Short mmCIF file of N, CA and C in Angstrom, two decimals:
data_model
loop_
_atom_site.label_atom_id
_atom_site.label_comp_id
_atom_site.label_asym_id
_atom_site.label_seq_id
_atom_site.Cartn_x
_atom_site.Cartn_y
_atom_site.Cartn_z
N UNK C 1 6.80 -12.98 -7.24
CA UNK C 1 7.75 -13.86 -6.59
C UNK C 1 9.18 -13.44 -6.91
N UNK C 2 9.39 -13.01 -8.26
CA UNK C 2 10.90 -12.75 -8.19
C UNK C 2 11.66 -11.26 -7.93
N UNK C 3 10.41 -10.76 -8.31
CA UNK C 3 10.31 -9.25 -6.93
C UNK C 3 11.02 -9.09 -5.55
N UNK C 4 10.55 -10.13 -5.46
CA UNK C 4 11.09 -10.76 -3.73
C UNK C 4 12.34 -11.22 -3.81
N UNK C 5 12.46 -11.99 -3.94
CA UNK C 5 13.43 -12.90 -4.15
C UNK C 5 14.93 -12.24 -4.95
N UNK C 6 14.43 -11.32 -5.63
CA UNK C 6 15.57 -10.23 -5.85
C UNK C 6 15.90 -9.07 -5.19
N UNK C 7 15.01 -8.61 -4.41
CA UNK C 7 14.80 -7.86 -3.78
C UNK C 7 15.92 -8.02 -2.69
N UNK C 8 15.06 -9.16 -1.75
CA UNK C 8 16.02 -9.64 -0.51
C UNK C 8 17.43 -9.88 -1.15
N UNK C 9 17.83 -10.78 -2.05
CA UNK C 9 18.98 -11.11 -2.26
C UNK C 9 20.26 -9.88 -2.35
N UNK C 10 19.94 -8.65 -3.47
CA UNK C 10 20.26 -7.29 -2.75
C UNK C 10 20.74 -6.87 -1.90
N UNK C 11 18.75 -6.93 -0.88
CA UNK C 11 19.64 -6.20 -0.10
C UNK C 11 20.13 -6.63 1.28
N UNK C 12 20.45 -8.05 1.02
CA UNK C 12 21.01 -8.80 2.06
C UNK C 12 22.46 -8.78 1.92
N UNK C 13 22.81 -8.97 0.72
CA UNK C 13 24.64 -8.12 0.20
C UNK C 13 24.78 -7.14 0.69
N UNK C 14 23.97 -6.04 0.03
CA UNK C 14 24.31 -4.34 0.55
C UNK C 14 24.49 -4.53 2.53
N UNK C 15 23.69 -5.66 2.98
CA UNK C 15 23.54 -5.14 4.28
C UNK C 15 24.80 -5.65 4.71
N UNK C 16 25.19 -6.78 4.26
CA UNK C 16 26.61 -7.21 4.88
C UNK C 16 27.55 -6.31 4.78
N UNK C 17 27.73 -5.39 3.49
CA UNK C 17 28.86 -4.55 3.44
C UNK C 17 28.73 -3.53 4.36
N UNK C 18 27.23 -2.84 4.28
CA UNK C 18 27.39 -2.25 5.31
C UNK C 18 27.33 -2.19 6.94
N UNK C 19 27.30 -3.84 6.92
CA UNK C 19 27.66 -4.44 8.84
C UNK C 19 29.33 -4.00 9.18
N UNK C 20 29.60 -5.00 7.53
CA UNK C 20 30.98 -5.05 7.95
C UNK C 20 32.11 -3.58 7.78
N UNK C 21 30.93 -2.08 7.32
CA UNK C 21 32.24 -0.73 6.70
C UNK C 21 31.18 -0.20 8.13
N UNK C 22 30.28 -0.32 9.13
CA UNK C 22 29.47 0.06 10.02
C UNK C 22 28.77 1.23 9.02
N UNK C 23 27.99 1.27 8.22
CA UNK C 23 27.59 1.92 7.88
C UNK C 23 26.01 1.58 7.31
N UNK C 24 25.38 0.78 8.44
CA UNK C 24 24.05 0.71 8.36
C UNK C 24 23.00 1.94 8.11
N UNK C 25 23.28 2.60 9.50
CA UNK C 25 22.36 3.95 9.29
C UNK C 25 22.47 4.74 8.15
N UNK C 26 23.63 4.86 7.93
CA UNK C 26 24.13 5.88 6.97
C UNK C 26 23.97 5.06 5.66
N UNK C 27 22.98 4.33 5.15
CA UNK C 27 22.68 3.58 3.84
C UNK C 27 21.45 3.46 3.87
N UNK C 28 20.74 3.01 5.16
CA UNK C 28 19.66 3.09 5.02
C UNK C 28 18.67 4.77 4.86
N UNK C 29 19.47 6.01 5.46
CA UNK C 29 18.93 7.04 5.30
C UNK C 29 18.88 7.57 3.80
N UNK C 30 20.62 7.10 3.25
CA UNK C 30 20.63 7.44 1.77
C UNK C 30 19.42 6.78 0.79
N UNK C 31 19.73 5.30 0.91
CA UNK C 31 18.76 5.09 0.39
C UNK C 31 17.35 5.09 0.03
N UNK C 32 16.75 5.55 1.44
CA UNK C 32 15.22 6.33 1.65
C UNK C 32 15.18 7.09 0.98
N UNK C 33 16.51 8.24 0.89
CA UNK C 33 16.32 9.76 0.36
C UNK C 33 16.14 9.45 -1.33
N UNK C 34 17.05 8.25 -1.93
CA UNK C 34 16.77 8.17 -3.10
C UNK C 34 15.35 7.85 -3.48
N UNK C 35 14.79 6.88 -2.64
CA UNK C 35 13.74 6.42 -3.28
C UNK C 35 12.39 7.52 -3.00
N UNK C 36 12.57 8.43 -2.36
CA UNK C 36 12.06 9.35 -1.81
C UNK C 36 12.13 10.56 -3.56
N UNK C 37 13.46 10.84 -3.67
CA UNK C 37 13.38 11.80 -4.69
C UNK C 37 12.64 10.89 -6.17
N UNK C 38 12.90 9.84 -6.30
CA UNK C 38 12.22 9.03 -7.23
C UNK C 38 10.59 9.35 -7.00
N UNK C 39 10.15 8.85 -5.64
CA UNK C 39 8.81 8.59 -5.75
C UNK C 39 8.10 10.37 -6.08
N UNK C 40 9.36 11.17 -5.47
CA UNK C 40 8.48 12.92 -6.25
C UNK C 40 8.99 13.53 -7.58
N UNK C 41 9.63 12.86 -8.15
CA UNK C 41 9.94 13.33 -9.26
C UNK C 41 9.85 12.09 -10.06
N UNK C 42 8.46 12.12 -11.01
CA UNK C 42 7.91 11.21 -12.20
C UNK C 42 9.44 11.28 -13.41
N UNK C 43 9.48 12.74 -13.55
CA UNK C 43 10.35 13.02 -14.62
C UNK C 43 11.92 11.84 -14.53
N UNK C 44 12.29 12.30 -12.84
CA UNK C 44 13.22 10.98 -12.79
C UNK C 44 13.42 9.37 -13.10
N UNK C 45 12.04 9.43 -12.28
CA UNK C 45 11.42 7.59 -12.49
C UNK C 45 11.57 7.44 -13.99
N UNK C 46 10.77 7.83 -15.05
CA UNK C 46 11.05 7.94 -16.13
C UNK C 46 12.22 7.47 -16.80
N UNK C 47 13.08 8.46 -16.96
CA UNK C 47 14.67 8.19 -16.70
C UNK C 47 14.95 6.90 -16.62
N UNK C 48 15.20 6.67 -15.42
CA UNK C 48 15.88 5.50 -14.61
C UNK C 48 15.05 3.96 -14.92
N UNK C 49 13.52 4.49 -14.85
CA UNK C 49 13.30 3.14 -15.64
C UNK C 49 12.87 2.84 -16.46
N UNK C 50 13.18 3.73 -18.19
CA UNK C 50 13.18 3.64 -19.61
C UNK C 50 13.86 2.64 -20.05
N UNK C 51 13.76 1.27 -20.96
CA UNK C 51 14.25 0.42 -21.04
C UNK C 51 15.56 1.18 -21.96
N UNK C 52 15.07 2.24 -23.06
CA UNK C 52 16.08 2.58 -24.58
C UNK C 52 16.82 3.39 -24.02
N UNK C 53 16.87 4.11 -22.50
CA UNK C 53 18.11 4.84 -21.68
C UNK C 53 19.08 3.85 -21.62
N UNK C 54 20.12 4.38 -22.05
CA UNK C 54 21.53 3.46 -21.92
C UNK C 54 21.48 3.34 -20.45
N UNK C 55 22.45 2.20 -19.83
CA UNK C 55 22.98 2.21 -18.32
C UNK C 55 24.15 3.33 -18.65
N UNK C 56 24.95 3.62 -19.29
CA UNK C 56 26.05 4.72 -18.69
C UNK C 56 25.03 5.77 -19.38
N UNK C 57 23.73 6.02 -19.85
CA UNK C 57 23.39 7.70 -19.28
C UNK C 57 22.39 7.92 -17.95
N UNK C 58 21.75 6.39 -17.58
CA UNK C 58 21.44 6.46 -16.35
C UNK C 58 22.44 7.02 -15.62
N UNK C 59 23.62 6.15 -15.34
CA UNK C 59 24.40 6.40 -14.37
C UNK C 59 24.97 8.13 -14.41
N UNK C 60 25.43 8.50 -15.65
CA UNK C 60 25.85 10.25 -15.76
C UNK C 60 24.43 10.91 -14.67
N UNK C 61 23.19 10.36 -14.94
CA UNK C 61 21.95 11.23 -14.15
C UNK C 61 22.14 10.83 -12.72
N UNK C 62 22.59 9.88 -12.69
CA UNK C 62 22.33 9.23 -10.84
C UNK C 62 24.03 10.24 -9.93
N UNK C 63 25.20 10.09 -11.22
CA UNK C 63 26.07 10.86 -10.47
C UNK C 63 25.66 12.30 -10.47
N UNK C 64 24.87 13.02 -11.84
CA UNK C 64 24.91 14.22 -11.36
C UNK C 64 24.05 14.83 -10.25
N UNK C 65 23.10 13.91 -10.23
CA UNK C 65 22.29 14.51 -8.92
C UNK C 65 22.12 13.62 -7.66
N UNK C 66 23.44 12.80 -7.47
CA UNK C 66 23.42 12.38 -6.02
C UNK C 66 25.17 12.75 -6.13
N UNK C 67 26.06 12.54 -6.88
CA UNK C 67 27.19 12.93 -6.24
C UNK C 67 27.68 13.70 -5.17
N UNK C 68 28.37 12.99 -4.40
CA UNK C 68 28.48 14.46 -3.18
C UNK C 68 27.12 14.41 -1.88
N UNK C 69 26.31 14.14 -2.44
CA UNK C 69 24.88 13.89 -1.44
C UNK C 69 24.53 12.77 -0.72
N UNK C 70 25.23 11.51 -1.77
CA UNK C 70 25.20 9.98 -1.20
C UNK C 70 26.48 9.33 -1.16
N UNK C 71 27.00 8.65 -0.40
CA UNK C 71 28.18 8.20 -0.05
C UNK C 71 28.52 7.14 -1.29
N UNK C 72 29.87 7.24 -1.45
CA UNK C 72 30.21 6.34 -2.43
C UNK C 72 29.98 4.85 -2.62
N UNK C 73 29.14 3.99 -1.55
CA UNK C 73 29.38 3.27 -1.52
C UNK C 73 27.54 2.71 -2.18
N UNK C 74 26.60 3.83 -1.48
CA UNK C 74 25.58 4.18 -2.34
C UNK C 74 25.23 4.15 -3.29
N UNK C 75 26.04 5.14 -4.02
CA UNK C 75 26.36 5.75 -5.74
C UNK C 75 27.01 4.21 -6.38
N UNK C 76 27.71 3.66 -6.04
CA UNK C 76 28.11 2.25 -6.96
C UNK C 76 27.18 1.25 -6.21
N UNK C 77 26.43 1.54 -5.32
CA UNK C 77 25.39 0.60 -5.82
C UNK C 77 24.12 0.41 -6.46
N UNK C 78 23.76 1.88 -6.64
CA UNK C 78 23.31 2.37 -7.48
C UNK C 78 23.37 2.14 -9.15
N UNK C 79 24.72 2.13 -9.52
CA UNK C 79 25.07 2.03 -10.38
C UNK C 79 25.13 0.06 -10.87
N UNK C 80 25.50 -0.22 -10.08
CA UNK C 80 25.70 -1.40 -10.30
C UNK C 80 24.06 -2.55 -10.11
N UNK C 81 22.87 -1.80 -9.98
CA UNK C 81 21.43 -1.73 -10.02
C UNK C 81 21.25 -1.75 -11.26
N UNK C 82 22.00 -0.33 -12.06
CA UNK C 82 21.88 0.48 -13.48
C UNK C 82 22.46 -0.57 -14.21
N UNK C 83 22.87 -1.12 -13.91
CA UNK C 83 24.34 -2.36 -14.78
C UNK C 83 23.59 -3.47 -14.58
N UNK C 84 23.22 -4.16 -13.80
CA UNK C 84 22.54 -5.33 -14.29
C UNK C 84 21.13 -5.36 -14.40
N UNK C 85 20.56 -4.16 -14.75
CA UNK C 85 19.28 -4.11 -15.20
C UNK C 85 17.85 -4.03 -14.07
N UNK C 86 18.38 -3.92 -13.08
CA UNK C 86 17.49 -4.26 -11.74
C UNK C 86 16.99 -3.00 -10.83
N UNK C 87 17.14 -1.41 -11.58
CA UNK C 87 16.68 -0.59 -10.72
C UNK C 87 15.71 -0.17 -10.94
N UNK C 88 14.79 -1.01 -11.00
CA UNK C 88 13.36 -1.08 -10.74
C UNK C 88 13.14 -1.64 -9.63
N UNK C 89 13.97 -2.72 -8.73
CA UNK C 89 13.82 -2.77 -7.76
C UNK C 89 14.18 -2.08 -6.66
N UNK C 90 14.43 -0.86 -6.84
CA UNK C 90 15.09 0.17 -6.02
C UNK C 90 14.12 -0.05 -4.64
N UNK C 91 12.87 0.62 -4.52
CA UNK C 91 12.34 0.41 -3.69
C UNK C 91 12.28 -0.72 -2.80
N UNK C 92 11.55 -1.65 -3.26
CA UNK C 92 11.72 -3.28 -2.51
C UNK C 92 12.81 -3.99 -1.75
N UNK C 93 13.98 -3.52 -2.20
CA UNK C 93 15.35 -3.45 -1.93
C UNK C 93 15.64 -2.13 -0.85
N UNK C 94 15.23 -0.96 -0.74
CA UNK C 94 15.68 -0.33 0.76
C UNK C 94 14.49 -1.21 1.25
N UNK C 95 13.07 -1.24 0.95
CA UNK C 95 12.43 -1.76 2.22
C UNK C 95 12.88 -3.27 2.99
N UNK C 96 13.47 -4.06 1.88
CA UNK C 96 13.93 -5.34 2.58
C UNK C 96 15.52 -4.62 3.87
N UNK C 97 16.23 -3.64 2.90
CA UNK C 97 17.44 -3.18 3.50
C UNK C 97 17.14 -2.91 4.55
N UNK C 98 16.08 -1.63 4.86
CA UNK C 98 15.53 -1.59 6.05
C UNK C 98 14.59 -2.23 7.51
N UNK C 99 14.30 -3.12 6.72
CA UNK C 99 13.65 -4.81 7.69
C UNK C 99 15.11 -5.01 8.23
N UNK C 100 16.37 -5.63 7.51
CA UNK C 100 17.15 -5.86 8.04
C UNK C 100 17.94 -5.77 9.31
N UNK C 101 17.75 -4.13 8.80
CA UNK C 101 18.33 -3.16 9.77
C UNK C 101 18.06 -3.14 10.80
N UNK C 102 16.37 -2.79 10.95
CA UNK C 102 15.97 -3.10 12.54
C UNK C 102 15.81 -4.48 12.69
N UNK C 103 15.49 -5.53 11.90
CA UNK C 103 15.79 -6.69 12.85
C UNK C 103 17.39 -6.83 13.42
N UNK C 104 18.50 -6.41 12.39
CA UNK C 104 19.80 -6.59 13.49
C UNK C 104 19.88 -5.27 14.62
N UNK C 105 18.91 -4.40 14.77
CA UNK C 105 18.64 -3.60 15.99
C UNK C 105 17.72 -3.75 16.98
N UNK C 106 17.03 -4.66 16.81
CA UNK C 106 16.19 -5.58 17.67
C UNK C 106 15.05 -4.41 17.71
N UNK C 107 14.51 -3.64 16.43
CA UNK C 107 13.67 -3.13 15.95
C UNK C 107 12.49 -3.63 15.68
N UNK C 108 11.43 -3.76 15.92
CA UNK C 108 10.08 -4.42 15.19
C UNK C 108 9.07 -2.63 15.19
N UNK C 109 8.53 -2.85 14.15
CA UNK C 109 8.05 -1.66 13.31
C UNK C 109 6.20 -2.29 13.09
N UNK C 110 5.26 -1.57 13.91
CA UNK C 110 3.94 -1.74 14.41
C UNK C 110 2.92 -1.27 13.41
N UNK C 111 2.39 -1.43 12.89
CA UNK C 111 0.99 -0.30 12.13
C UNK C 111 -0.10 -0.76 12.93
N UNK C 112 -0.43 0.41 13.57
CA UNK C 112 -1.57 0.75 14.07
C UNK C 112 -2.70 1.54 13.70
N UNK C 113 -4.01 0.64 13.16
CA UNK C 113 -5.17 1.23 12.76
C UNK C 113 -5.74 1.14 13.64
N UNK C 114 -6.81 2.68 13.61
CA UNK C 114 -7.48 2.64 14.84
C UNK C 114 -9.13 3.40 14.16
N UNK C 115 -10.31 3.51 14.64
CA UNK C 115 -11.45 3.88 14.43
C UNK C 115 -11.60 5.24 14.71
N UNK C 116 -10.27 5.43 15.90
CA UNK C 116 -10.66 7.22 15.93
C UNK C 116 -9.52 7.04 16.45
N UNK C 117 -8.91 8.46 16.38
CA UNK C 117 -7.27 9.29 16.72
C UNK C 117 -7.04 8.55 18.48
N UNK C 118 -6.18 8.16 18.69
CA UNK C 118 -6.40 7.46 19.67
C UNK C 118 -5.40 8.51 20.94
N UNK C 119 -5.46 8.40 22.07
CA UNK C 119 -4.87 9.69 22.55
C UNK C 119 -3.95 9.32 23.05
N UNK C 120 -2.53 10.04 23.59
CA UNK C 120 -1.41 9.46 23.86
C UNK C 120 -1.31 8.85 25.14
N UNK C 121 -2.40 8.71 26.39
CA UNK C 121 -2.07 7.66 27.16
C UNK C 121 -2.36 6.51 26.51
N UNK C 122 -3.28 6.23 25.55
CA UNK C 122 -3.39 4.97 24.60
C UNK C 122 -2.56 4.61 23.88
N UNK C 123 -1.65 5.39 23.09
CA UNK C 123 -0.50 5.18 22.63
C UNK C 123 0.28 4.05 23.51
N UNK C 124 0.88 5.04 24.20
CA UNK C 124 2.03 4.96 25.58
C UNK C 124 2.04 3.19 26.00
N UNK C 125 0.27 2.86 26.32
CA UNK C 125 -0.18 1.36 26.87
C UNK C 125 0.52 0.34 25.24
N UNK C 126 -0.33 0.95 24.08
CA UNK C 126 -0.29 0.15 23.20
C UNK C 126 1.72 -0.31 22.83
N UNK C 127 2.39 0.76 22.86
CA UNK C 127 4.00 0.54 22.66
C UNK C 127 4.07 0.01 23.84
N UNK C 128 3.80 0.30 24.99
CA UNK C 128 4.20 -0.89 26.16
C UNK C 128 4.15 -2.83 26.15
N UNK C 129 2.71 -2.21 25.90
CA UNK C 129 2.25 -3.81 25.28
C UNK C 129 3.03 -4.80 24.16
N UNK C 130 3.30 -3.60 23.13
CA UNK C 130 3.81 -4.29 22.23
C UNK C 130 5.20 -4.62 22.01
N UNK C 131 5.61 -4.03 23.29
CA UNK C 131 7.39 -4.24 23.73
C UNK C 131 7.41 -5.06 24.13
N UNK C 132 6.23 -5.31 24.89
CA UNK C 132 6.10 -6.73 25.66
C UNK C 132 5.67 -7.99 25.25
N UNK C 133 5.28 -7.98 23.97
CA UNK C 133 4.76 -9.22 23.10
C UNK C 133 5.99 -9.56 22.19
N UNK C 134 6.14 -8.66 21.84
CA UNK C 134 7.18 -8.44 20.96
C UNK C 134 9.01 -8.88 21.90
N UNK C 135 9.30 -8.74 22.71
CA UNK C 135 10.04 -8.47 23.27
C UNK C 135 11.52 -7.81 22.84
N UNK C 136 10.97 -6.70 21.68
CA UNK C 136 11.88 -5.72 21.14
C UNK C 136 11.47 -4.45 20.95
N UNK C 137 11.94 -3.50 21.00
CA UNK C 137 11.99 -2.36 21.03
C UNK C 137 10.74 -2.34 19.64
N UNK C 138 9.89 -1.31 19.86
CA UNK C 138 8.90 -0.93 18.51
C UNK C 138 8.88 0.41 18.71
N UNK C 139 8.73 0.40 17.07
CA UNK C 139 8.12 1.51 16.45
C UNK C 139 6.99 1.50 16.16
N UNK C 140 6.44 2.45 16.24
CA UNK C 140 4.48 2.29 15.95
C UNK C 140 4.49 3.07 14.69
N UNK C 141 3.52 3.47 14.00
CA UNK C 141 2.93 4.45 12.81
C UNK C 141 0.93 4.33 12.84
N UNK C 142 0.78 5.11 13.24
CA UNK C 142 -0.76 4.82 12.87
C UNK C 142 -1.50 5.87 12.18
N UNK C 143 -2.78 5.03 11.78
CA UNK C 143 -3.56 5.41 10.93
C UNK C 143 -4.96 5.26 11.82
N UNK C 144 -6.18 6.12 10.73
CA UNK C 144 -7.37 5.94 11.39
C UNK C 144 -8.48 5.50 10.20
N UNK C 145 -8.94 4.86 10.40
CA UNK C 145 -10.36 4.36 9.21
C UNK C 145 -11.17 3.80 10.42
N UNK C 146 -12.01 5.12 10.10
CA UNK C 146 -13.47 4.29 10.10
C UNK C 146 -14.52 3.54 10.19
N UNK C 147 -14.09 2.82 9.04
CA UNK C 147 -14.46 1.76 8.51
C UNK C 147 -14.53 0.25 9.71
N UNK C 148 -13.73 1.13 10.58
CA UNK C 148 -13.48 -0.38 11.33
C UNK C 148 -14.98 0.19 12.69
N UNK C 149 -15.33 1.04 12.94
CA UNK C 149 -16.46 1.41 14.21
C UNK C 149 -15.68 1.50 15.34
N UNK C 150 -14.72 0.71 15.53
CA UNK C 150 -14.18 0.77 17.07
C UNK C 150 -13.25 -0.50 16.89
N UNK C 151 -11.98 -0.24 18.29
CA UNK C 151 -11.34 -1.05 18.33
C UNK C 151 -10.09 -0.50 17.39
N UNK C 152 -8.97 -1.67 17.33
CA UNK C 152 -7.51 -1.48 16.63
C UNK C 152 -7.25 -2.68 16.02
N UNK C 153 -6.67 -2.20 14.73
CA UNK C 153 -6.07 -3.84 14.27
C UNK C 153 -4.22 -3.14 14.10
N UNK C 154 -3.74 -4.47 14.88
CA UNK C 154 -2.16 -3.73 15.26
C UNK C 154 -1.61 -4.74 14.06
N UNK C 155 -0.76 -4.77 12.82
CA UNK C 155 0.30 -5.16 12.11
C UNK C 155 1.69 -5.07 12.61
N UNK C 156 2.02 -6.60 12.37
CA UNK C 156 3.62 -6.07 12.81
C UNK C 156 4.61 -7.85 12.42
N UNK C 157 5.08 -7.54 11.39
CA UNK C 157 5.88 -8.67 10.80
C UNK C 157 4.67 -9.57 10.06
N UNK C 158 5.04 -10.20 10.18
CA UNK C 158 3.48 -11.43 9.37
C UNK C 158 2.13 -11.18 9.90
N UNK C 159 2.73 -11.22 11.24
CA UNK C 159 0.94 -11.08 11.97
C UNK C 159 0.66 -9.90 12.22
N UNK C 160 -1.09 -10.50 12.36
CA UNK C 160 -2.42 -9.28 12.48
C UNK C 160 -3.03 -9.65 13.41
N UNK C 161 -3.37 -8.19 14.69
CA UNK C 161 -4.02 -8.78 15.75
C UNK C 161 -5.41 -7.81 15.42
N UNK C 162 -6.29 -8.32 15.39
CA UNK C 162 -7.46 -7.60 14.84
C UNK C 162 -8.95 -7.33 15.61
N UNK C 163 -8.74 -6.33 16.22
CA UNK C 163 -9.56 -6.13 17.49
C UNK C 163 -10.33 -5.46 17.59
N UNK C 164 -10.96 -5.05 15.84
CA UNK C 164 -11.96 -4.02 15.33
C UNK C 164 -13.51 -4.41 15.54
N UNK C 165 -14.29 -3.76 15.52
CA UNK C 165 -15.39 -4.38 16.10
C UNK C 165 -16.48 -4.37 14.97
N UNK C 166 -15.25 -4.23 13.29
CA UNK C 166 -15.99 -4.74 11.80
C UNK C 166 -16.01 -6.18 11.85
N UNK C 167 -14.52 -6.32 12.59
CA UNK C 167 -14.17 -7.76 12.62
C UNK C 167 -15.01 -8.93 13.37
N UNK C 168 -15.42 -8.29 14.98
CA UNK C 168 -16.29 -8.71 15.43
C UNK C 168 -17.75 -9.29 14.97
N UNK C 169 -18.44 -8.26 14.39
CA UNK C 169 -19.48 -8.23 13.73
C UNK C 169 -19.82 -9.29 12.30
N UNK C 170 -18.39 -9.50 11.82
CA UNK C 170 -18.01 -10.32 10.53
C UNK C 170 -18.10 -11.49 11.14
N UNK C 171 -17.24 -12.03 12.32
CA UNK C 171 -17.42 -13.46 12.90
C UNK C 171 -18.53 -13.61 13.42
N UNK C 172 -19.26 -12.90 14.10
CA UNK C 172 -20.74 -13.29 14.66
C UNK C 172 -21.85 -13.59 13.21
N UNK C 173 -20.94 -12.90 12.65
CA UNK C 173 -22.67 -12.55 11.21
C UNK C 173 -21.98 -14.22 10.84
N UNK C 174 -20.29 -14.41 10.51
CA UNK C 174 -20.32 -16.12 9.92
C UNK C 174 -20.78 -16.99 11.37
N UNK C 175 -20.96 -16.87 12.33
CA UNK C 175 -21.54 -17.58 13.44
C UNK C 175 -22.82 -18.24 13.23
N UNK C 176 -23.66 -17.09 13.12
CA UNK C 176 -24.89 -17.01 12.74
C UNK C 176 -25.40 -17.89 11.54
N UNK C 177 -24.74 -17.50 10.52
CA UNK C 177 -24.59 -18.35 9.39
C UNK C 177 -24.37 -19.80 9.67
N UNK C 178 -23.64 -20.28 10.09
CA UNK C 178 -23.42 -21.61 10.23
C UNK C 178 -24.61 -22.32 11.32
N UNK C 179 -24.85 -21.57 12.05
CA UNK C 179 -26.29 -22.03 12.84
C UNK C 179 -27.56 -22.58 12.50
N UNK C 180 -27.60 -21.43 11.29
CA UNK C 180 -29.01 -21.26 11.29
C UNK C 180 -29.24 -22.70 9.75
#
């Protein structure tokens, strides 16, 4: 819970500053890239989230290898993560930053599981559809398991539309159950 709750609070600040300097895109890419070099370099993570690392030798590591690479406005917030003890929430914080983002771009962002590779006139229908439920621009990402036999279960904000035919099989088998 306070994962969250710190998380958003973050990066609902960061997002105002960067509504109001227009520098959405250009924070949200930095910030990917950081959490990006974090998530491939253990040796860094380490670092950054050792409790007995001082905050000013975090920060000497965060300027020497983002200075120049991430915009200043980045780098002190970065730092100011390092300063009140909270960059452990690095991650949770671009992903809330980035919810933001496309919701003030009238963005909605889809996960699509599917039972088998699904082919791009299926695609094409499914982003149509979901422009149209949605009535905002989407992004899709999909995946394939198995596990499901057939059918798609589409994610996208809270809800799950679940049209797998594990799922099927699960409500008929509790159908059954309650019948008999």
């Amino acid at each position: 819970m306070l994962k969250g709750a710190v998380a958003g609070r973050y990066a609902e600040a960061l997002y105002d500053i960067a509504l109001e300097n227009k520098l959405v895109d250009q924070l949200e890419e930095e910030l990917q890239a950081v959490v990006r070099v974090l998530d491939e370099t253990v040796q860094m993570k380490k670092i950054l989230f050792h409790p007995r690392i001082t905050a000013a030798q975090k920060k000497e590591v965060l300027a020497g290898l983002f200075a120049g690479r991430i915009s200043g406005v980045a780098l002190n917030f970065l730092n100011m993560l390092v300063d009140r003890q909270r960059e452990i929430y690095l991650a949770d914080i671009t992903g809330y930053f980035t919810g933001l983002a496309n919701k003030g771009r009238n963005i909605s962002d889809v996960k699509v599981t599917s039972a088998v590779e699904l082919t791009d006139g299926e695609k094409k229908n499914l982003a149509a559809a979901m422009a149209k439920c949605t009535g905002k621009q989407v992004r899709l990402s999909y995946d394939v398991d198995p596990k499901l036999l057939g059918g798609v279960v589409v994610r996208f904000g809270d809800k799950v539309i679940d049209g797998s035919v594990i799922a099927r099989l699960n409500t008929l088998r509790e159908h059954l159950r309650q019948i008999s």
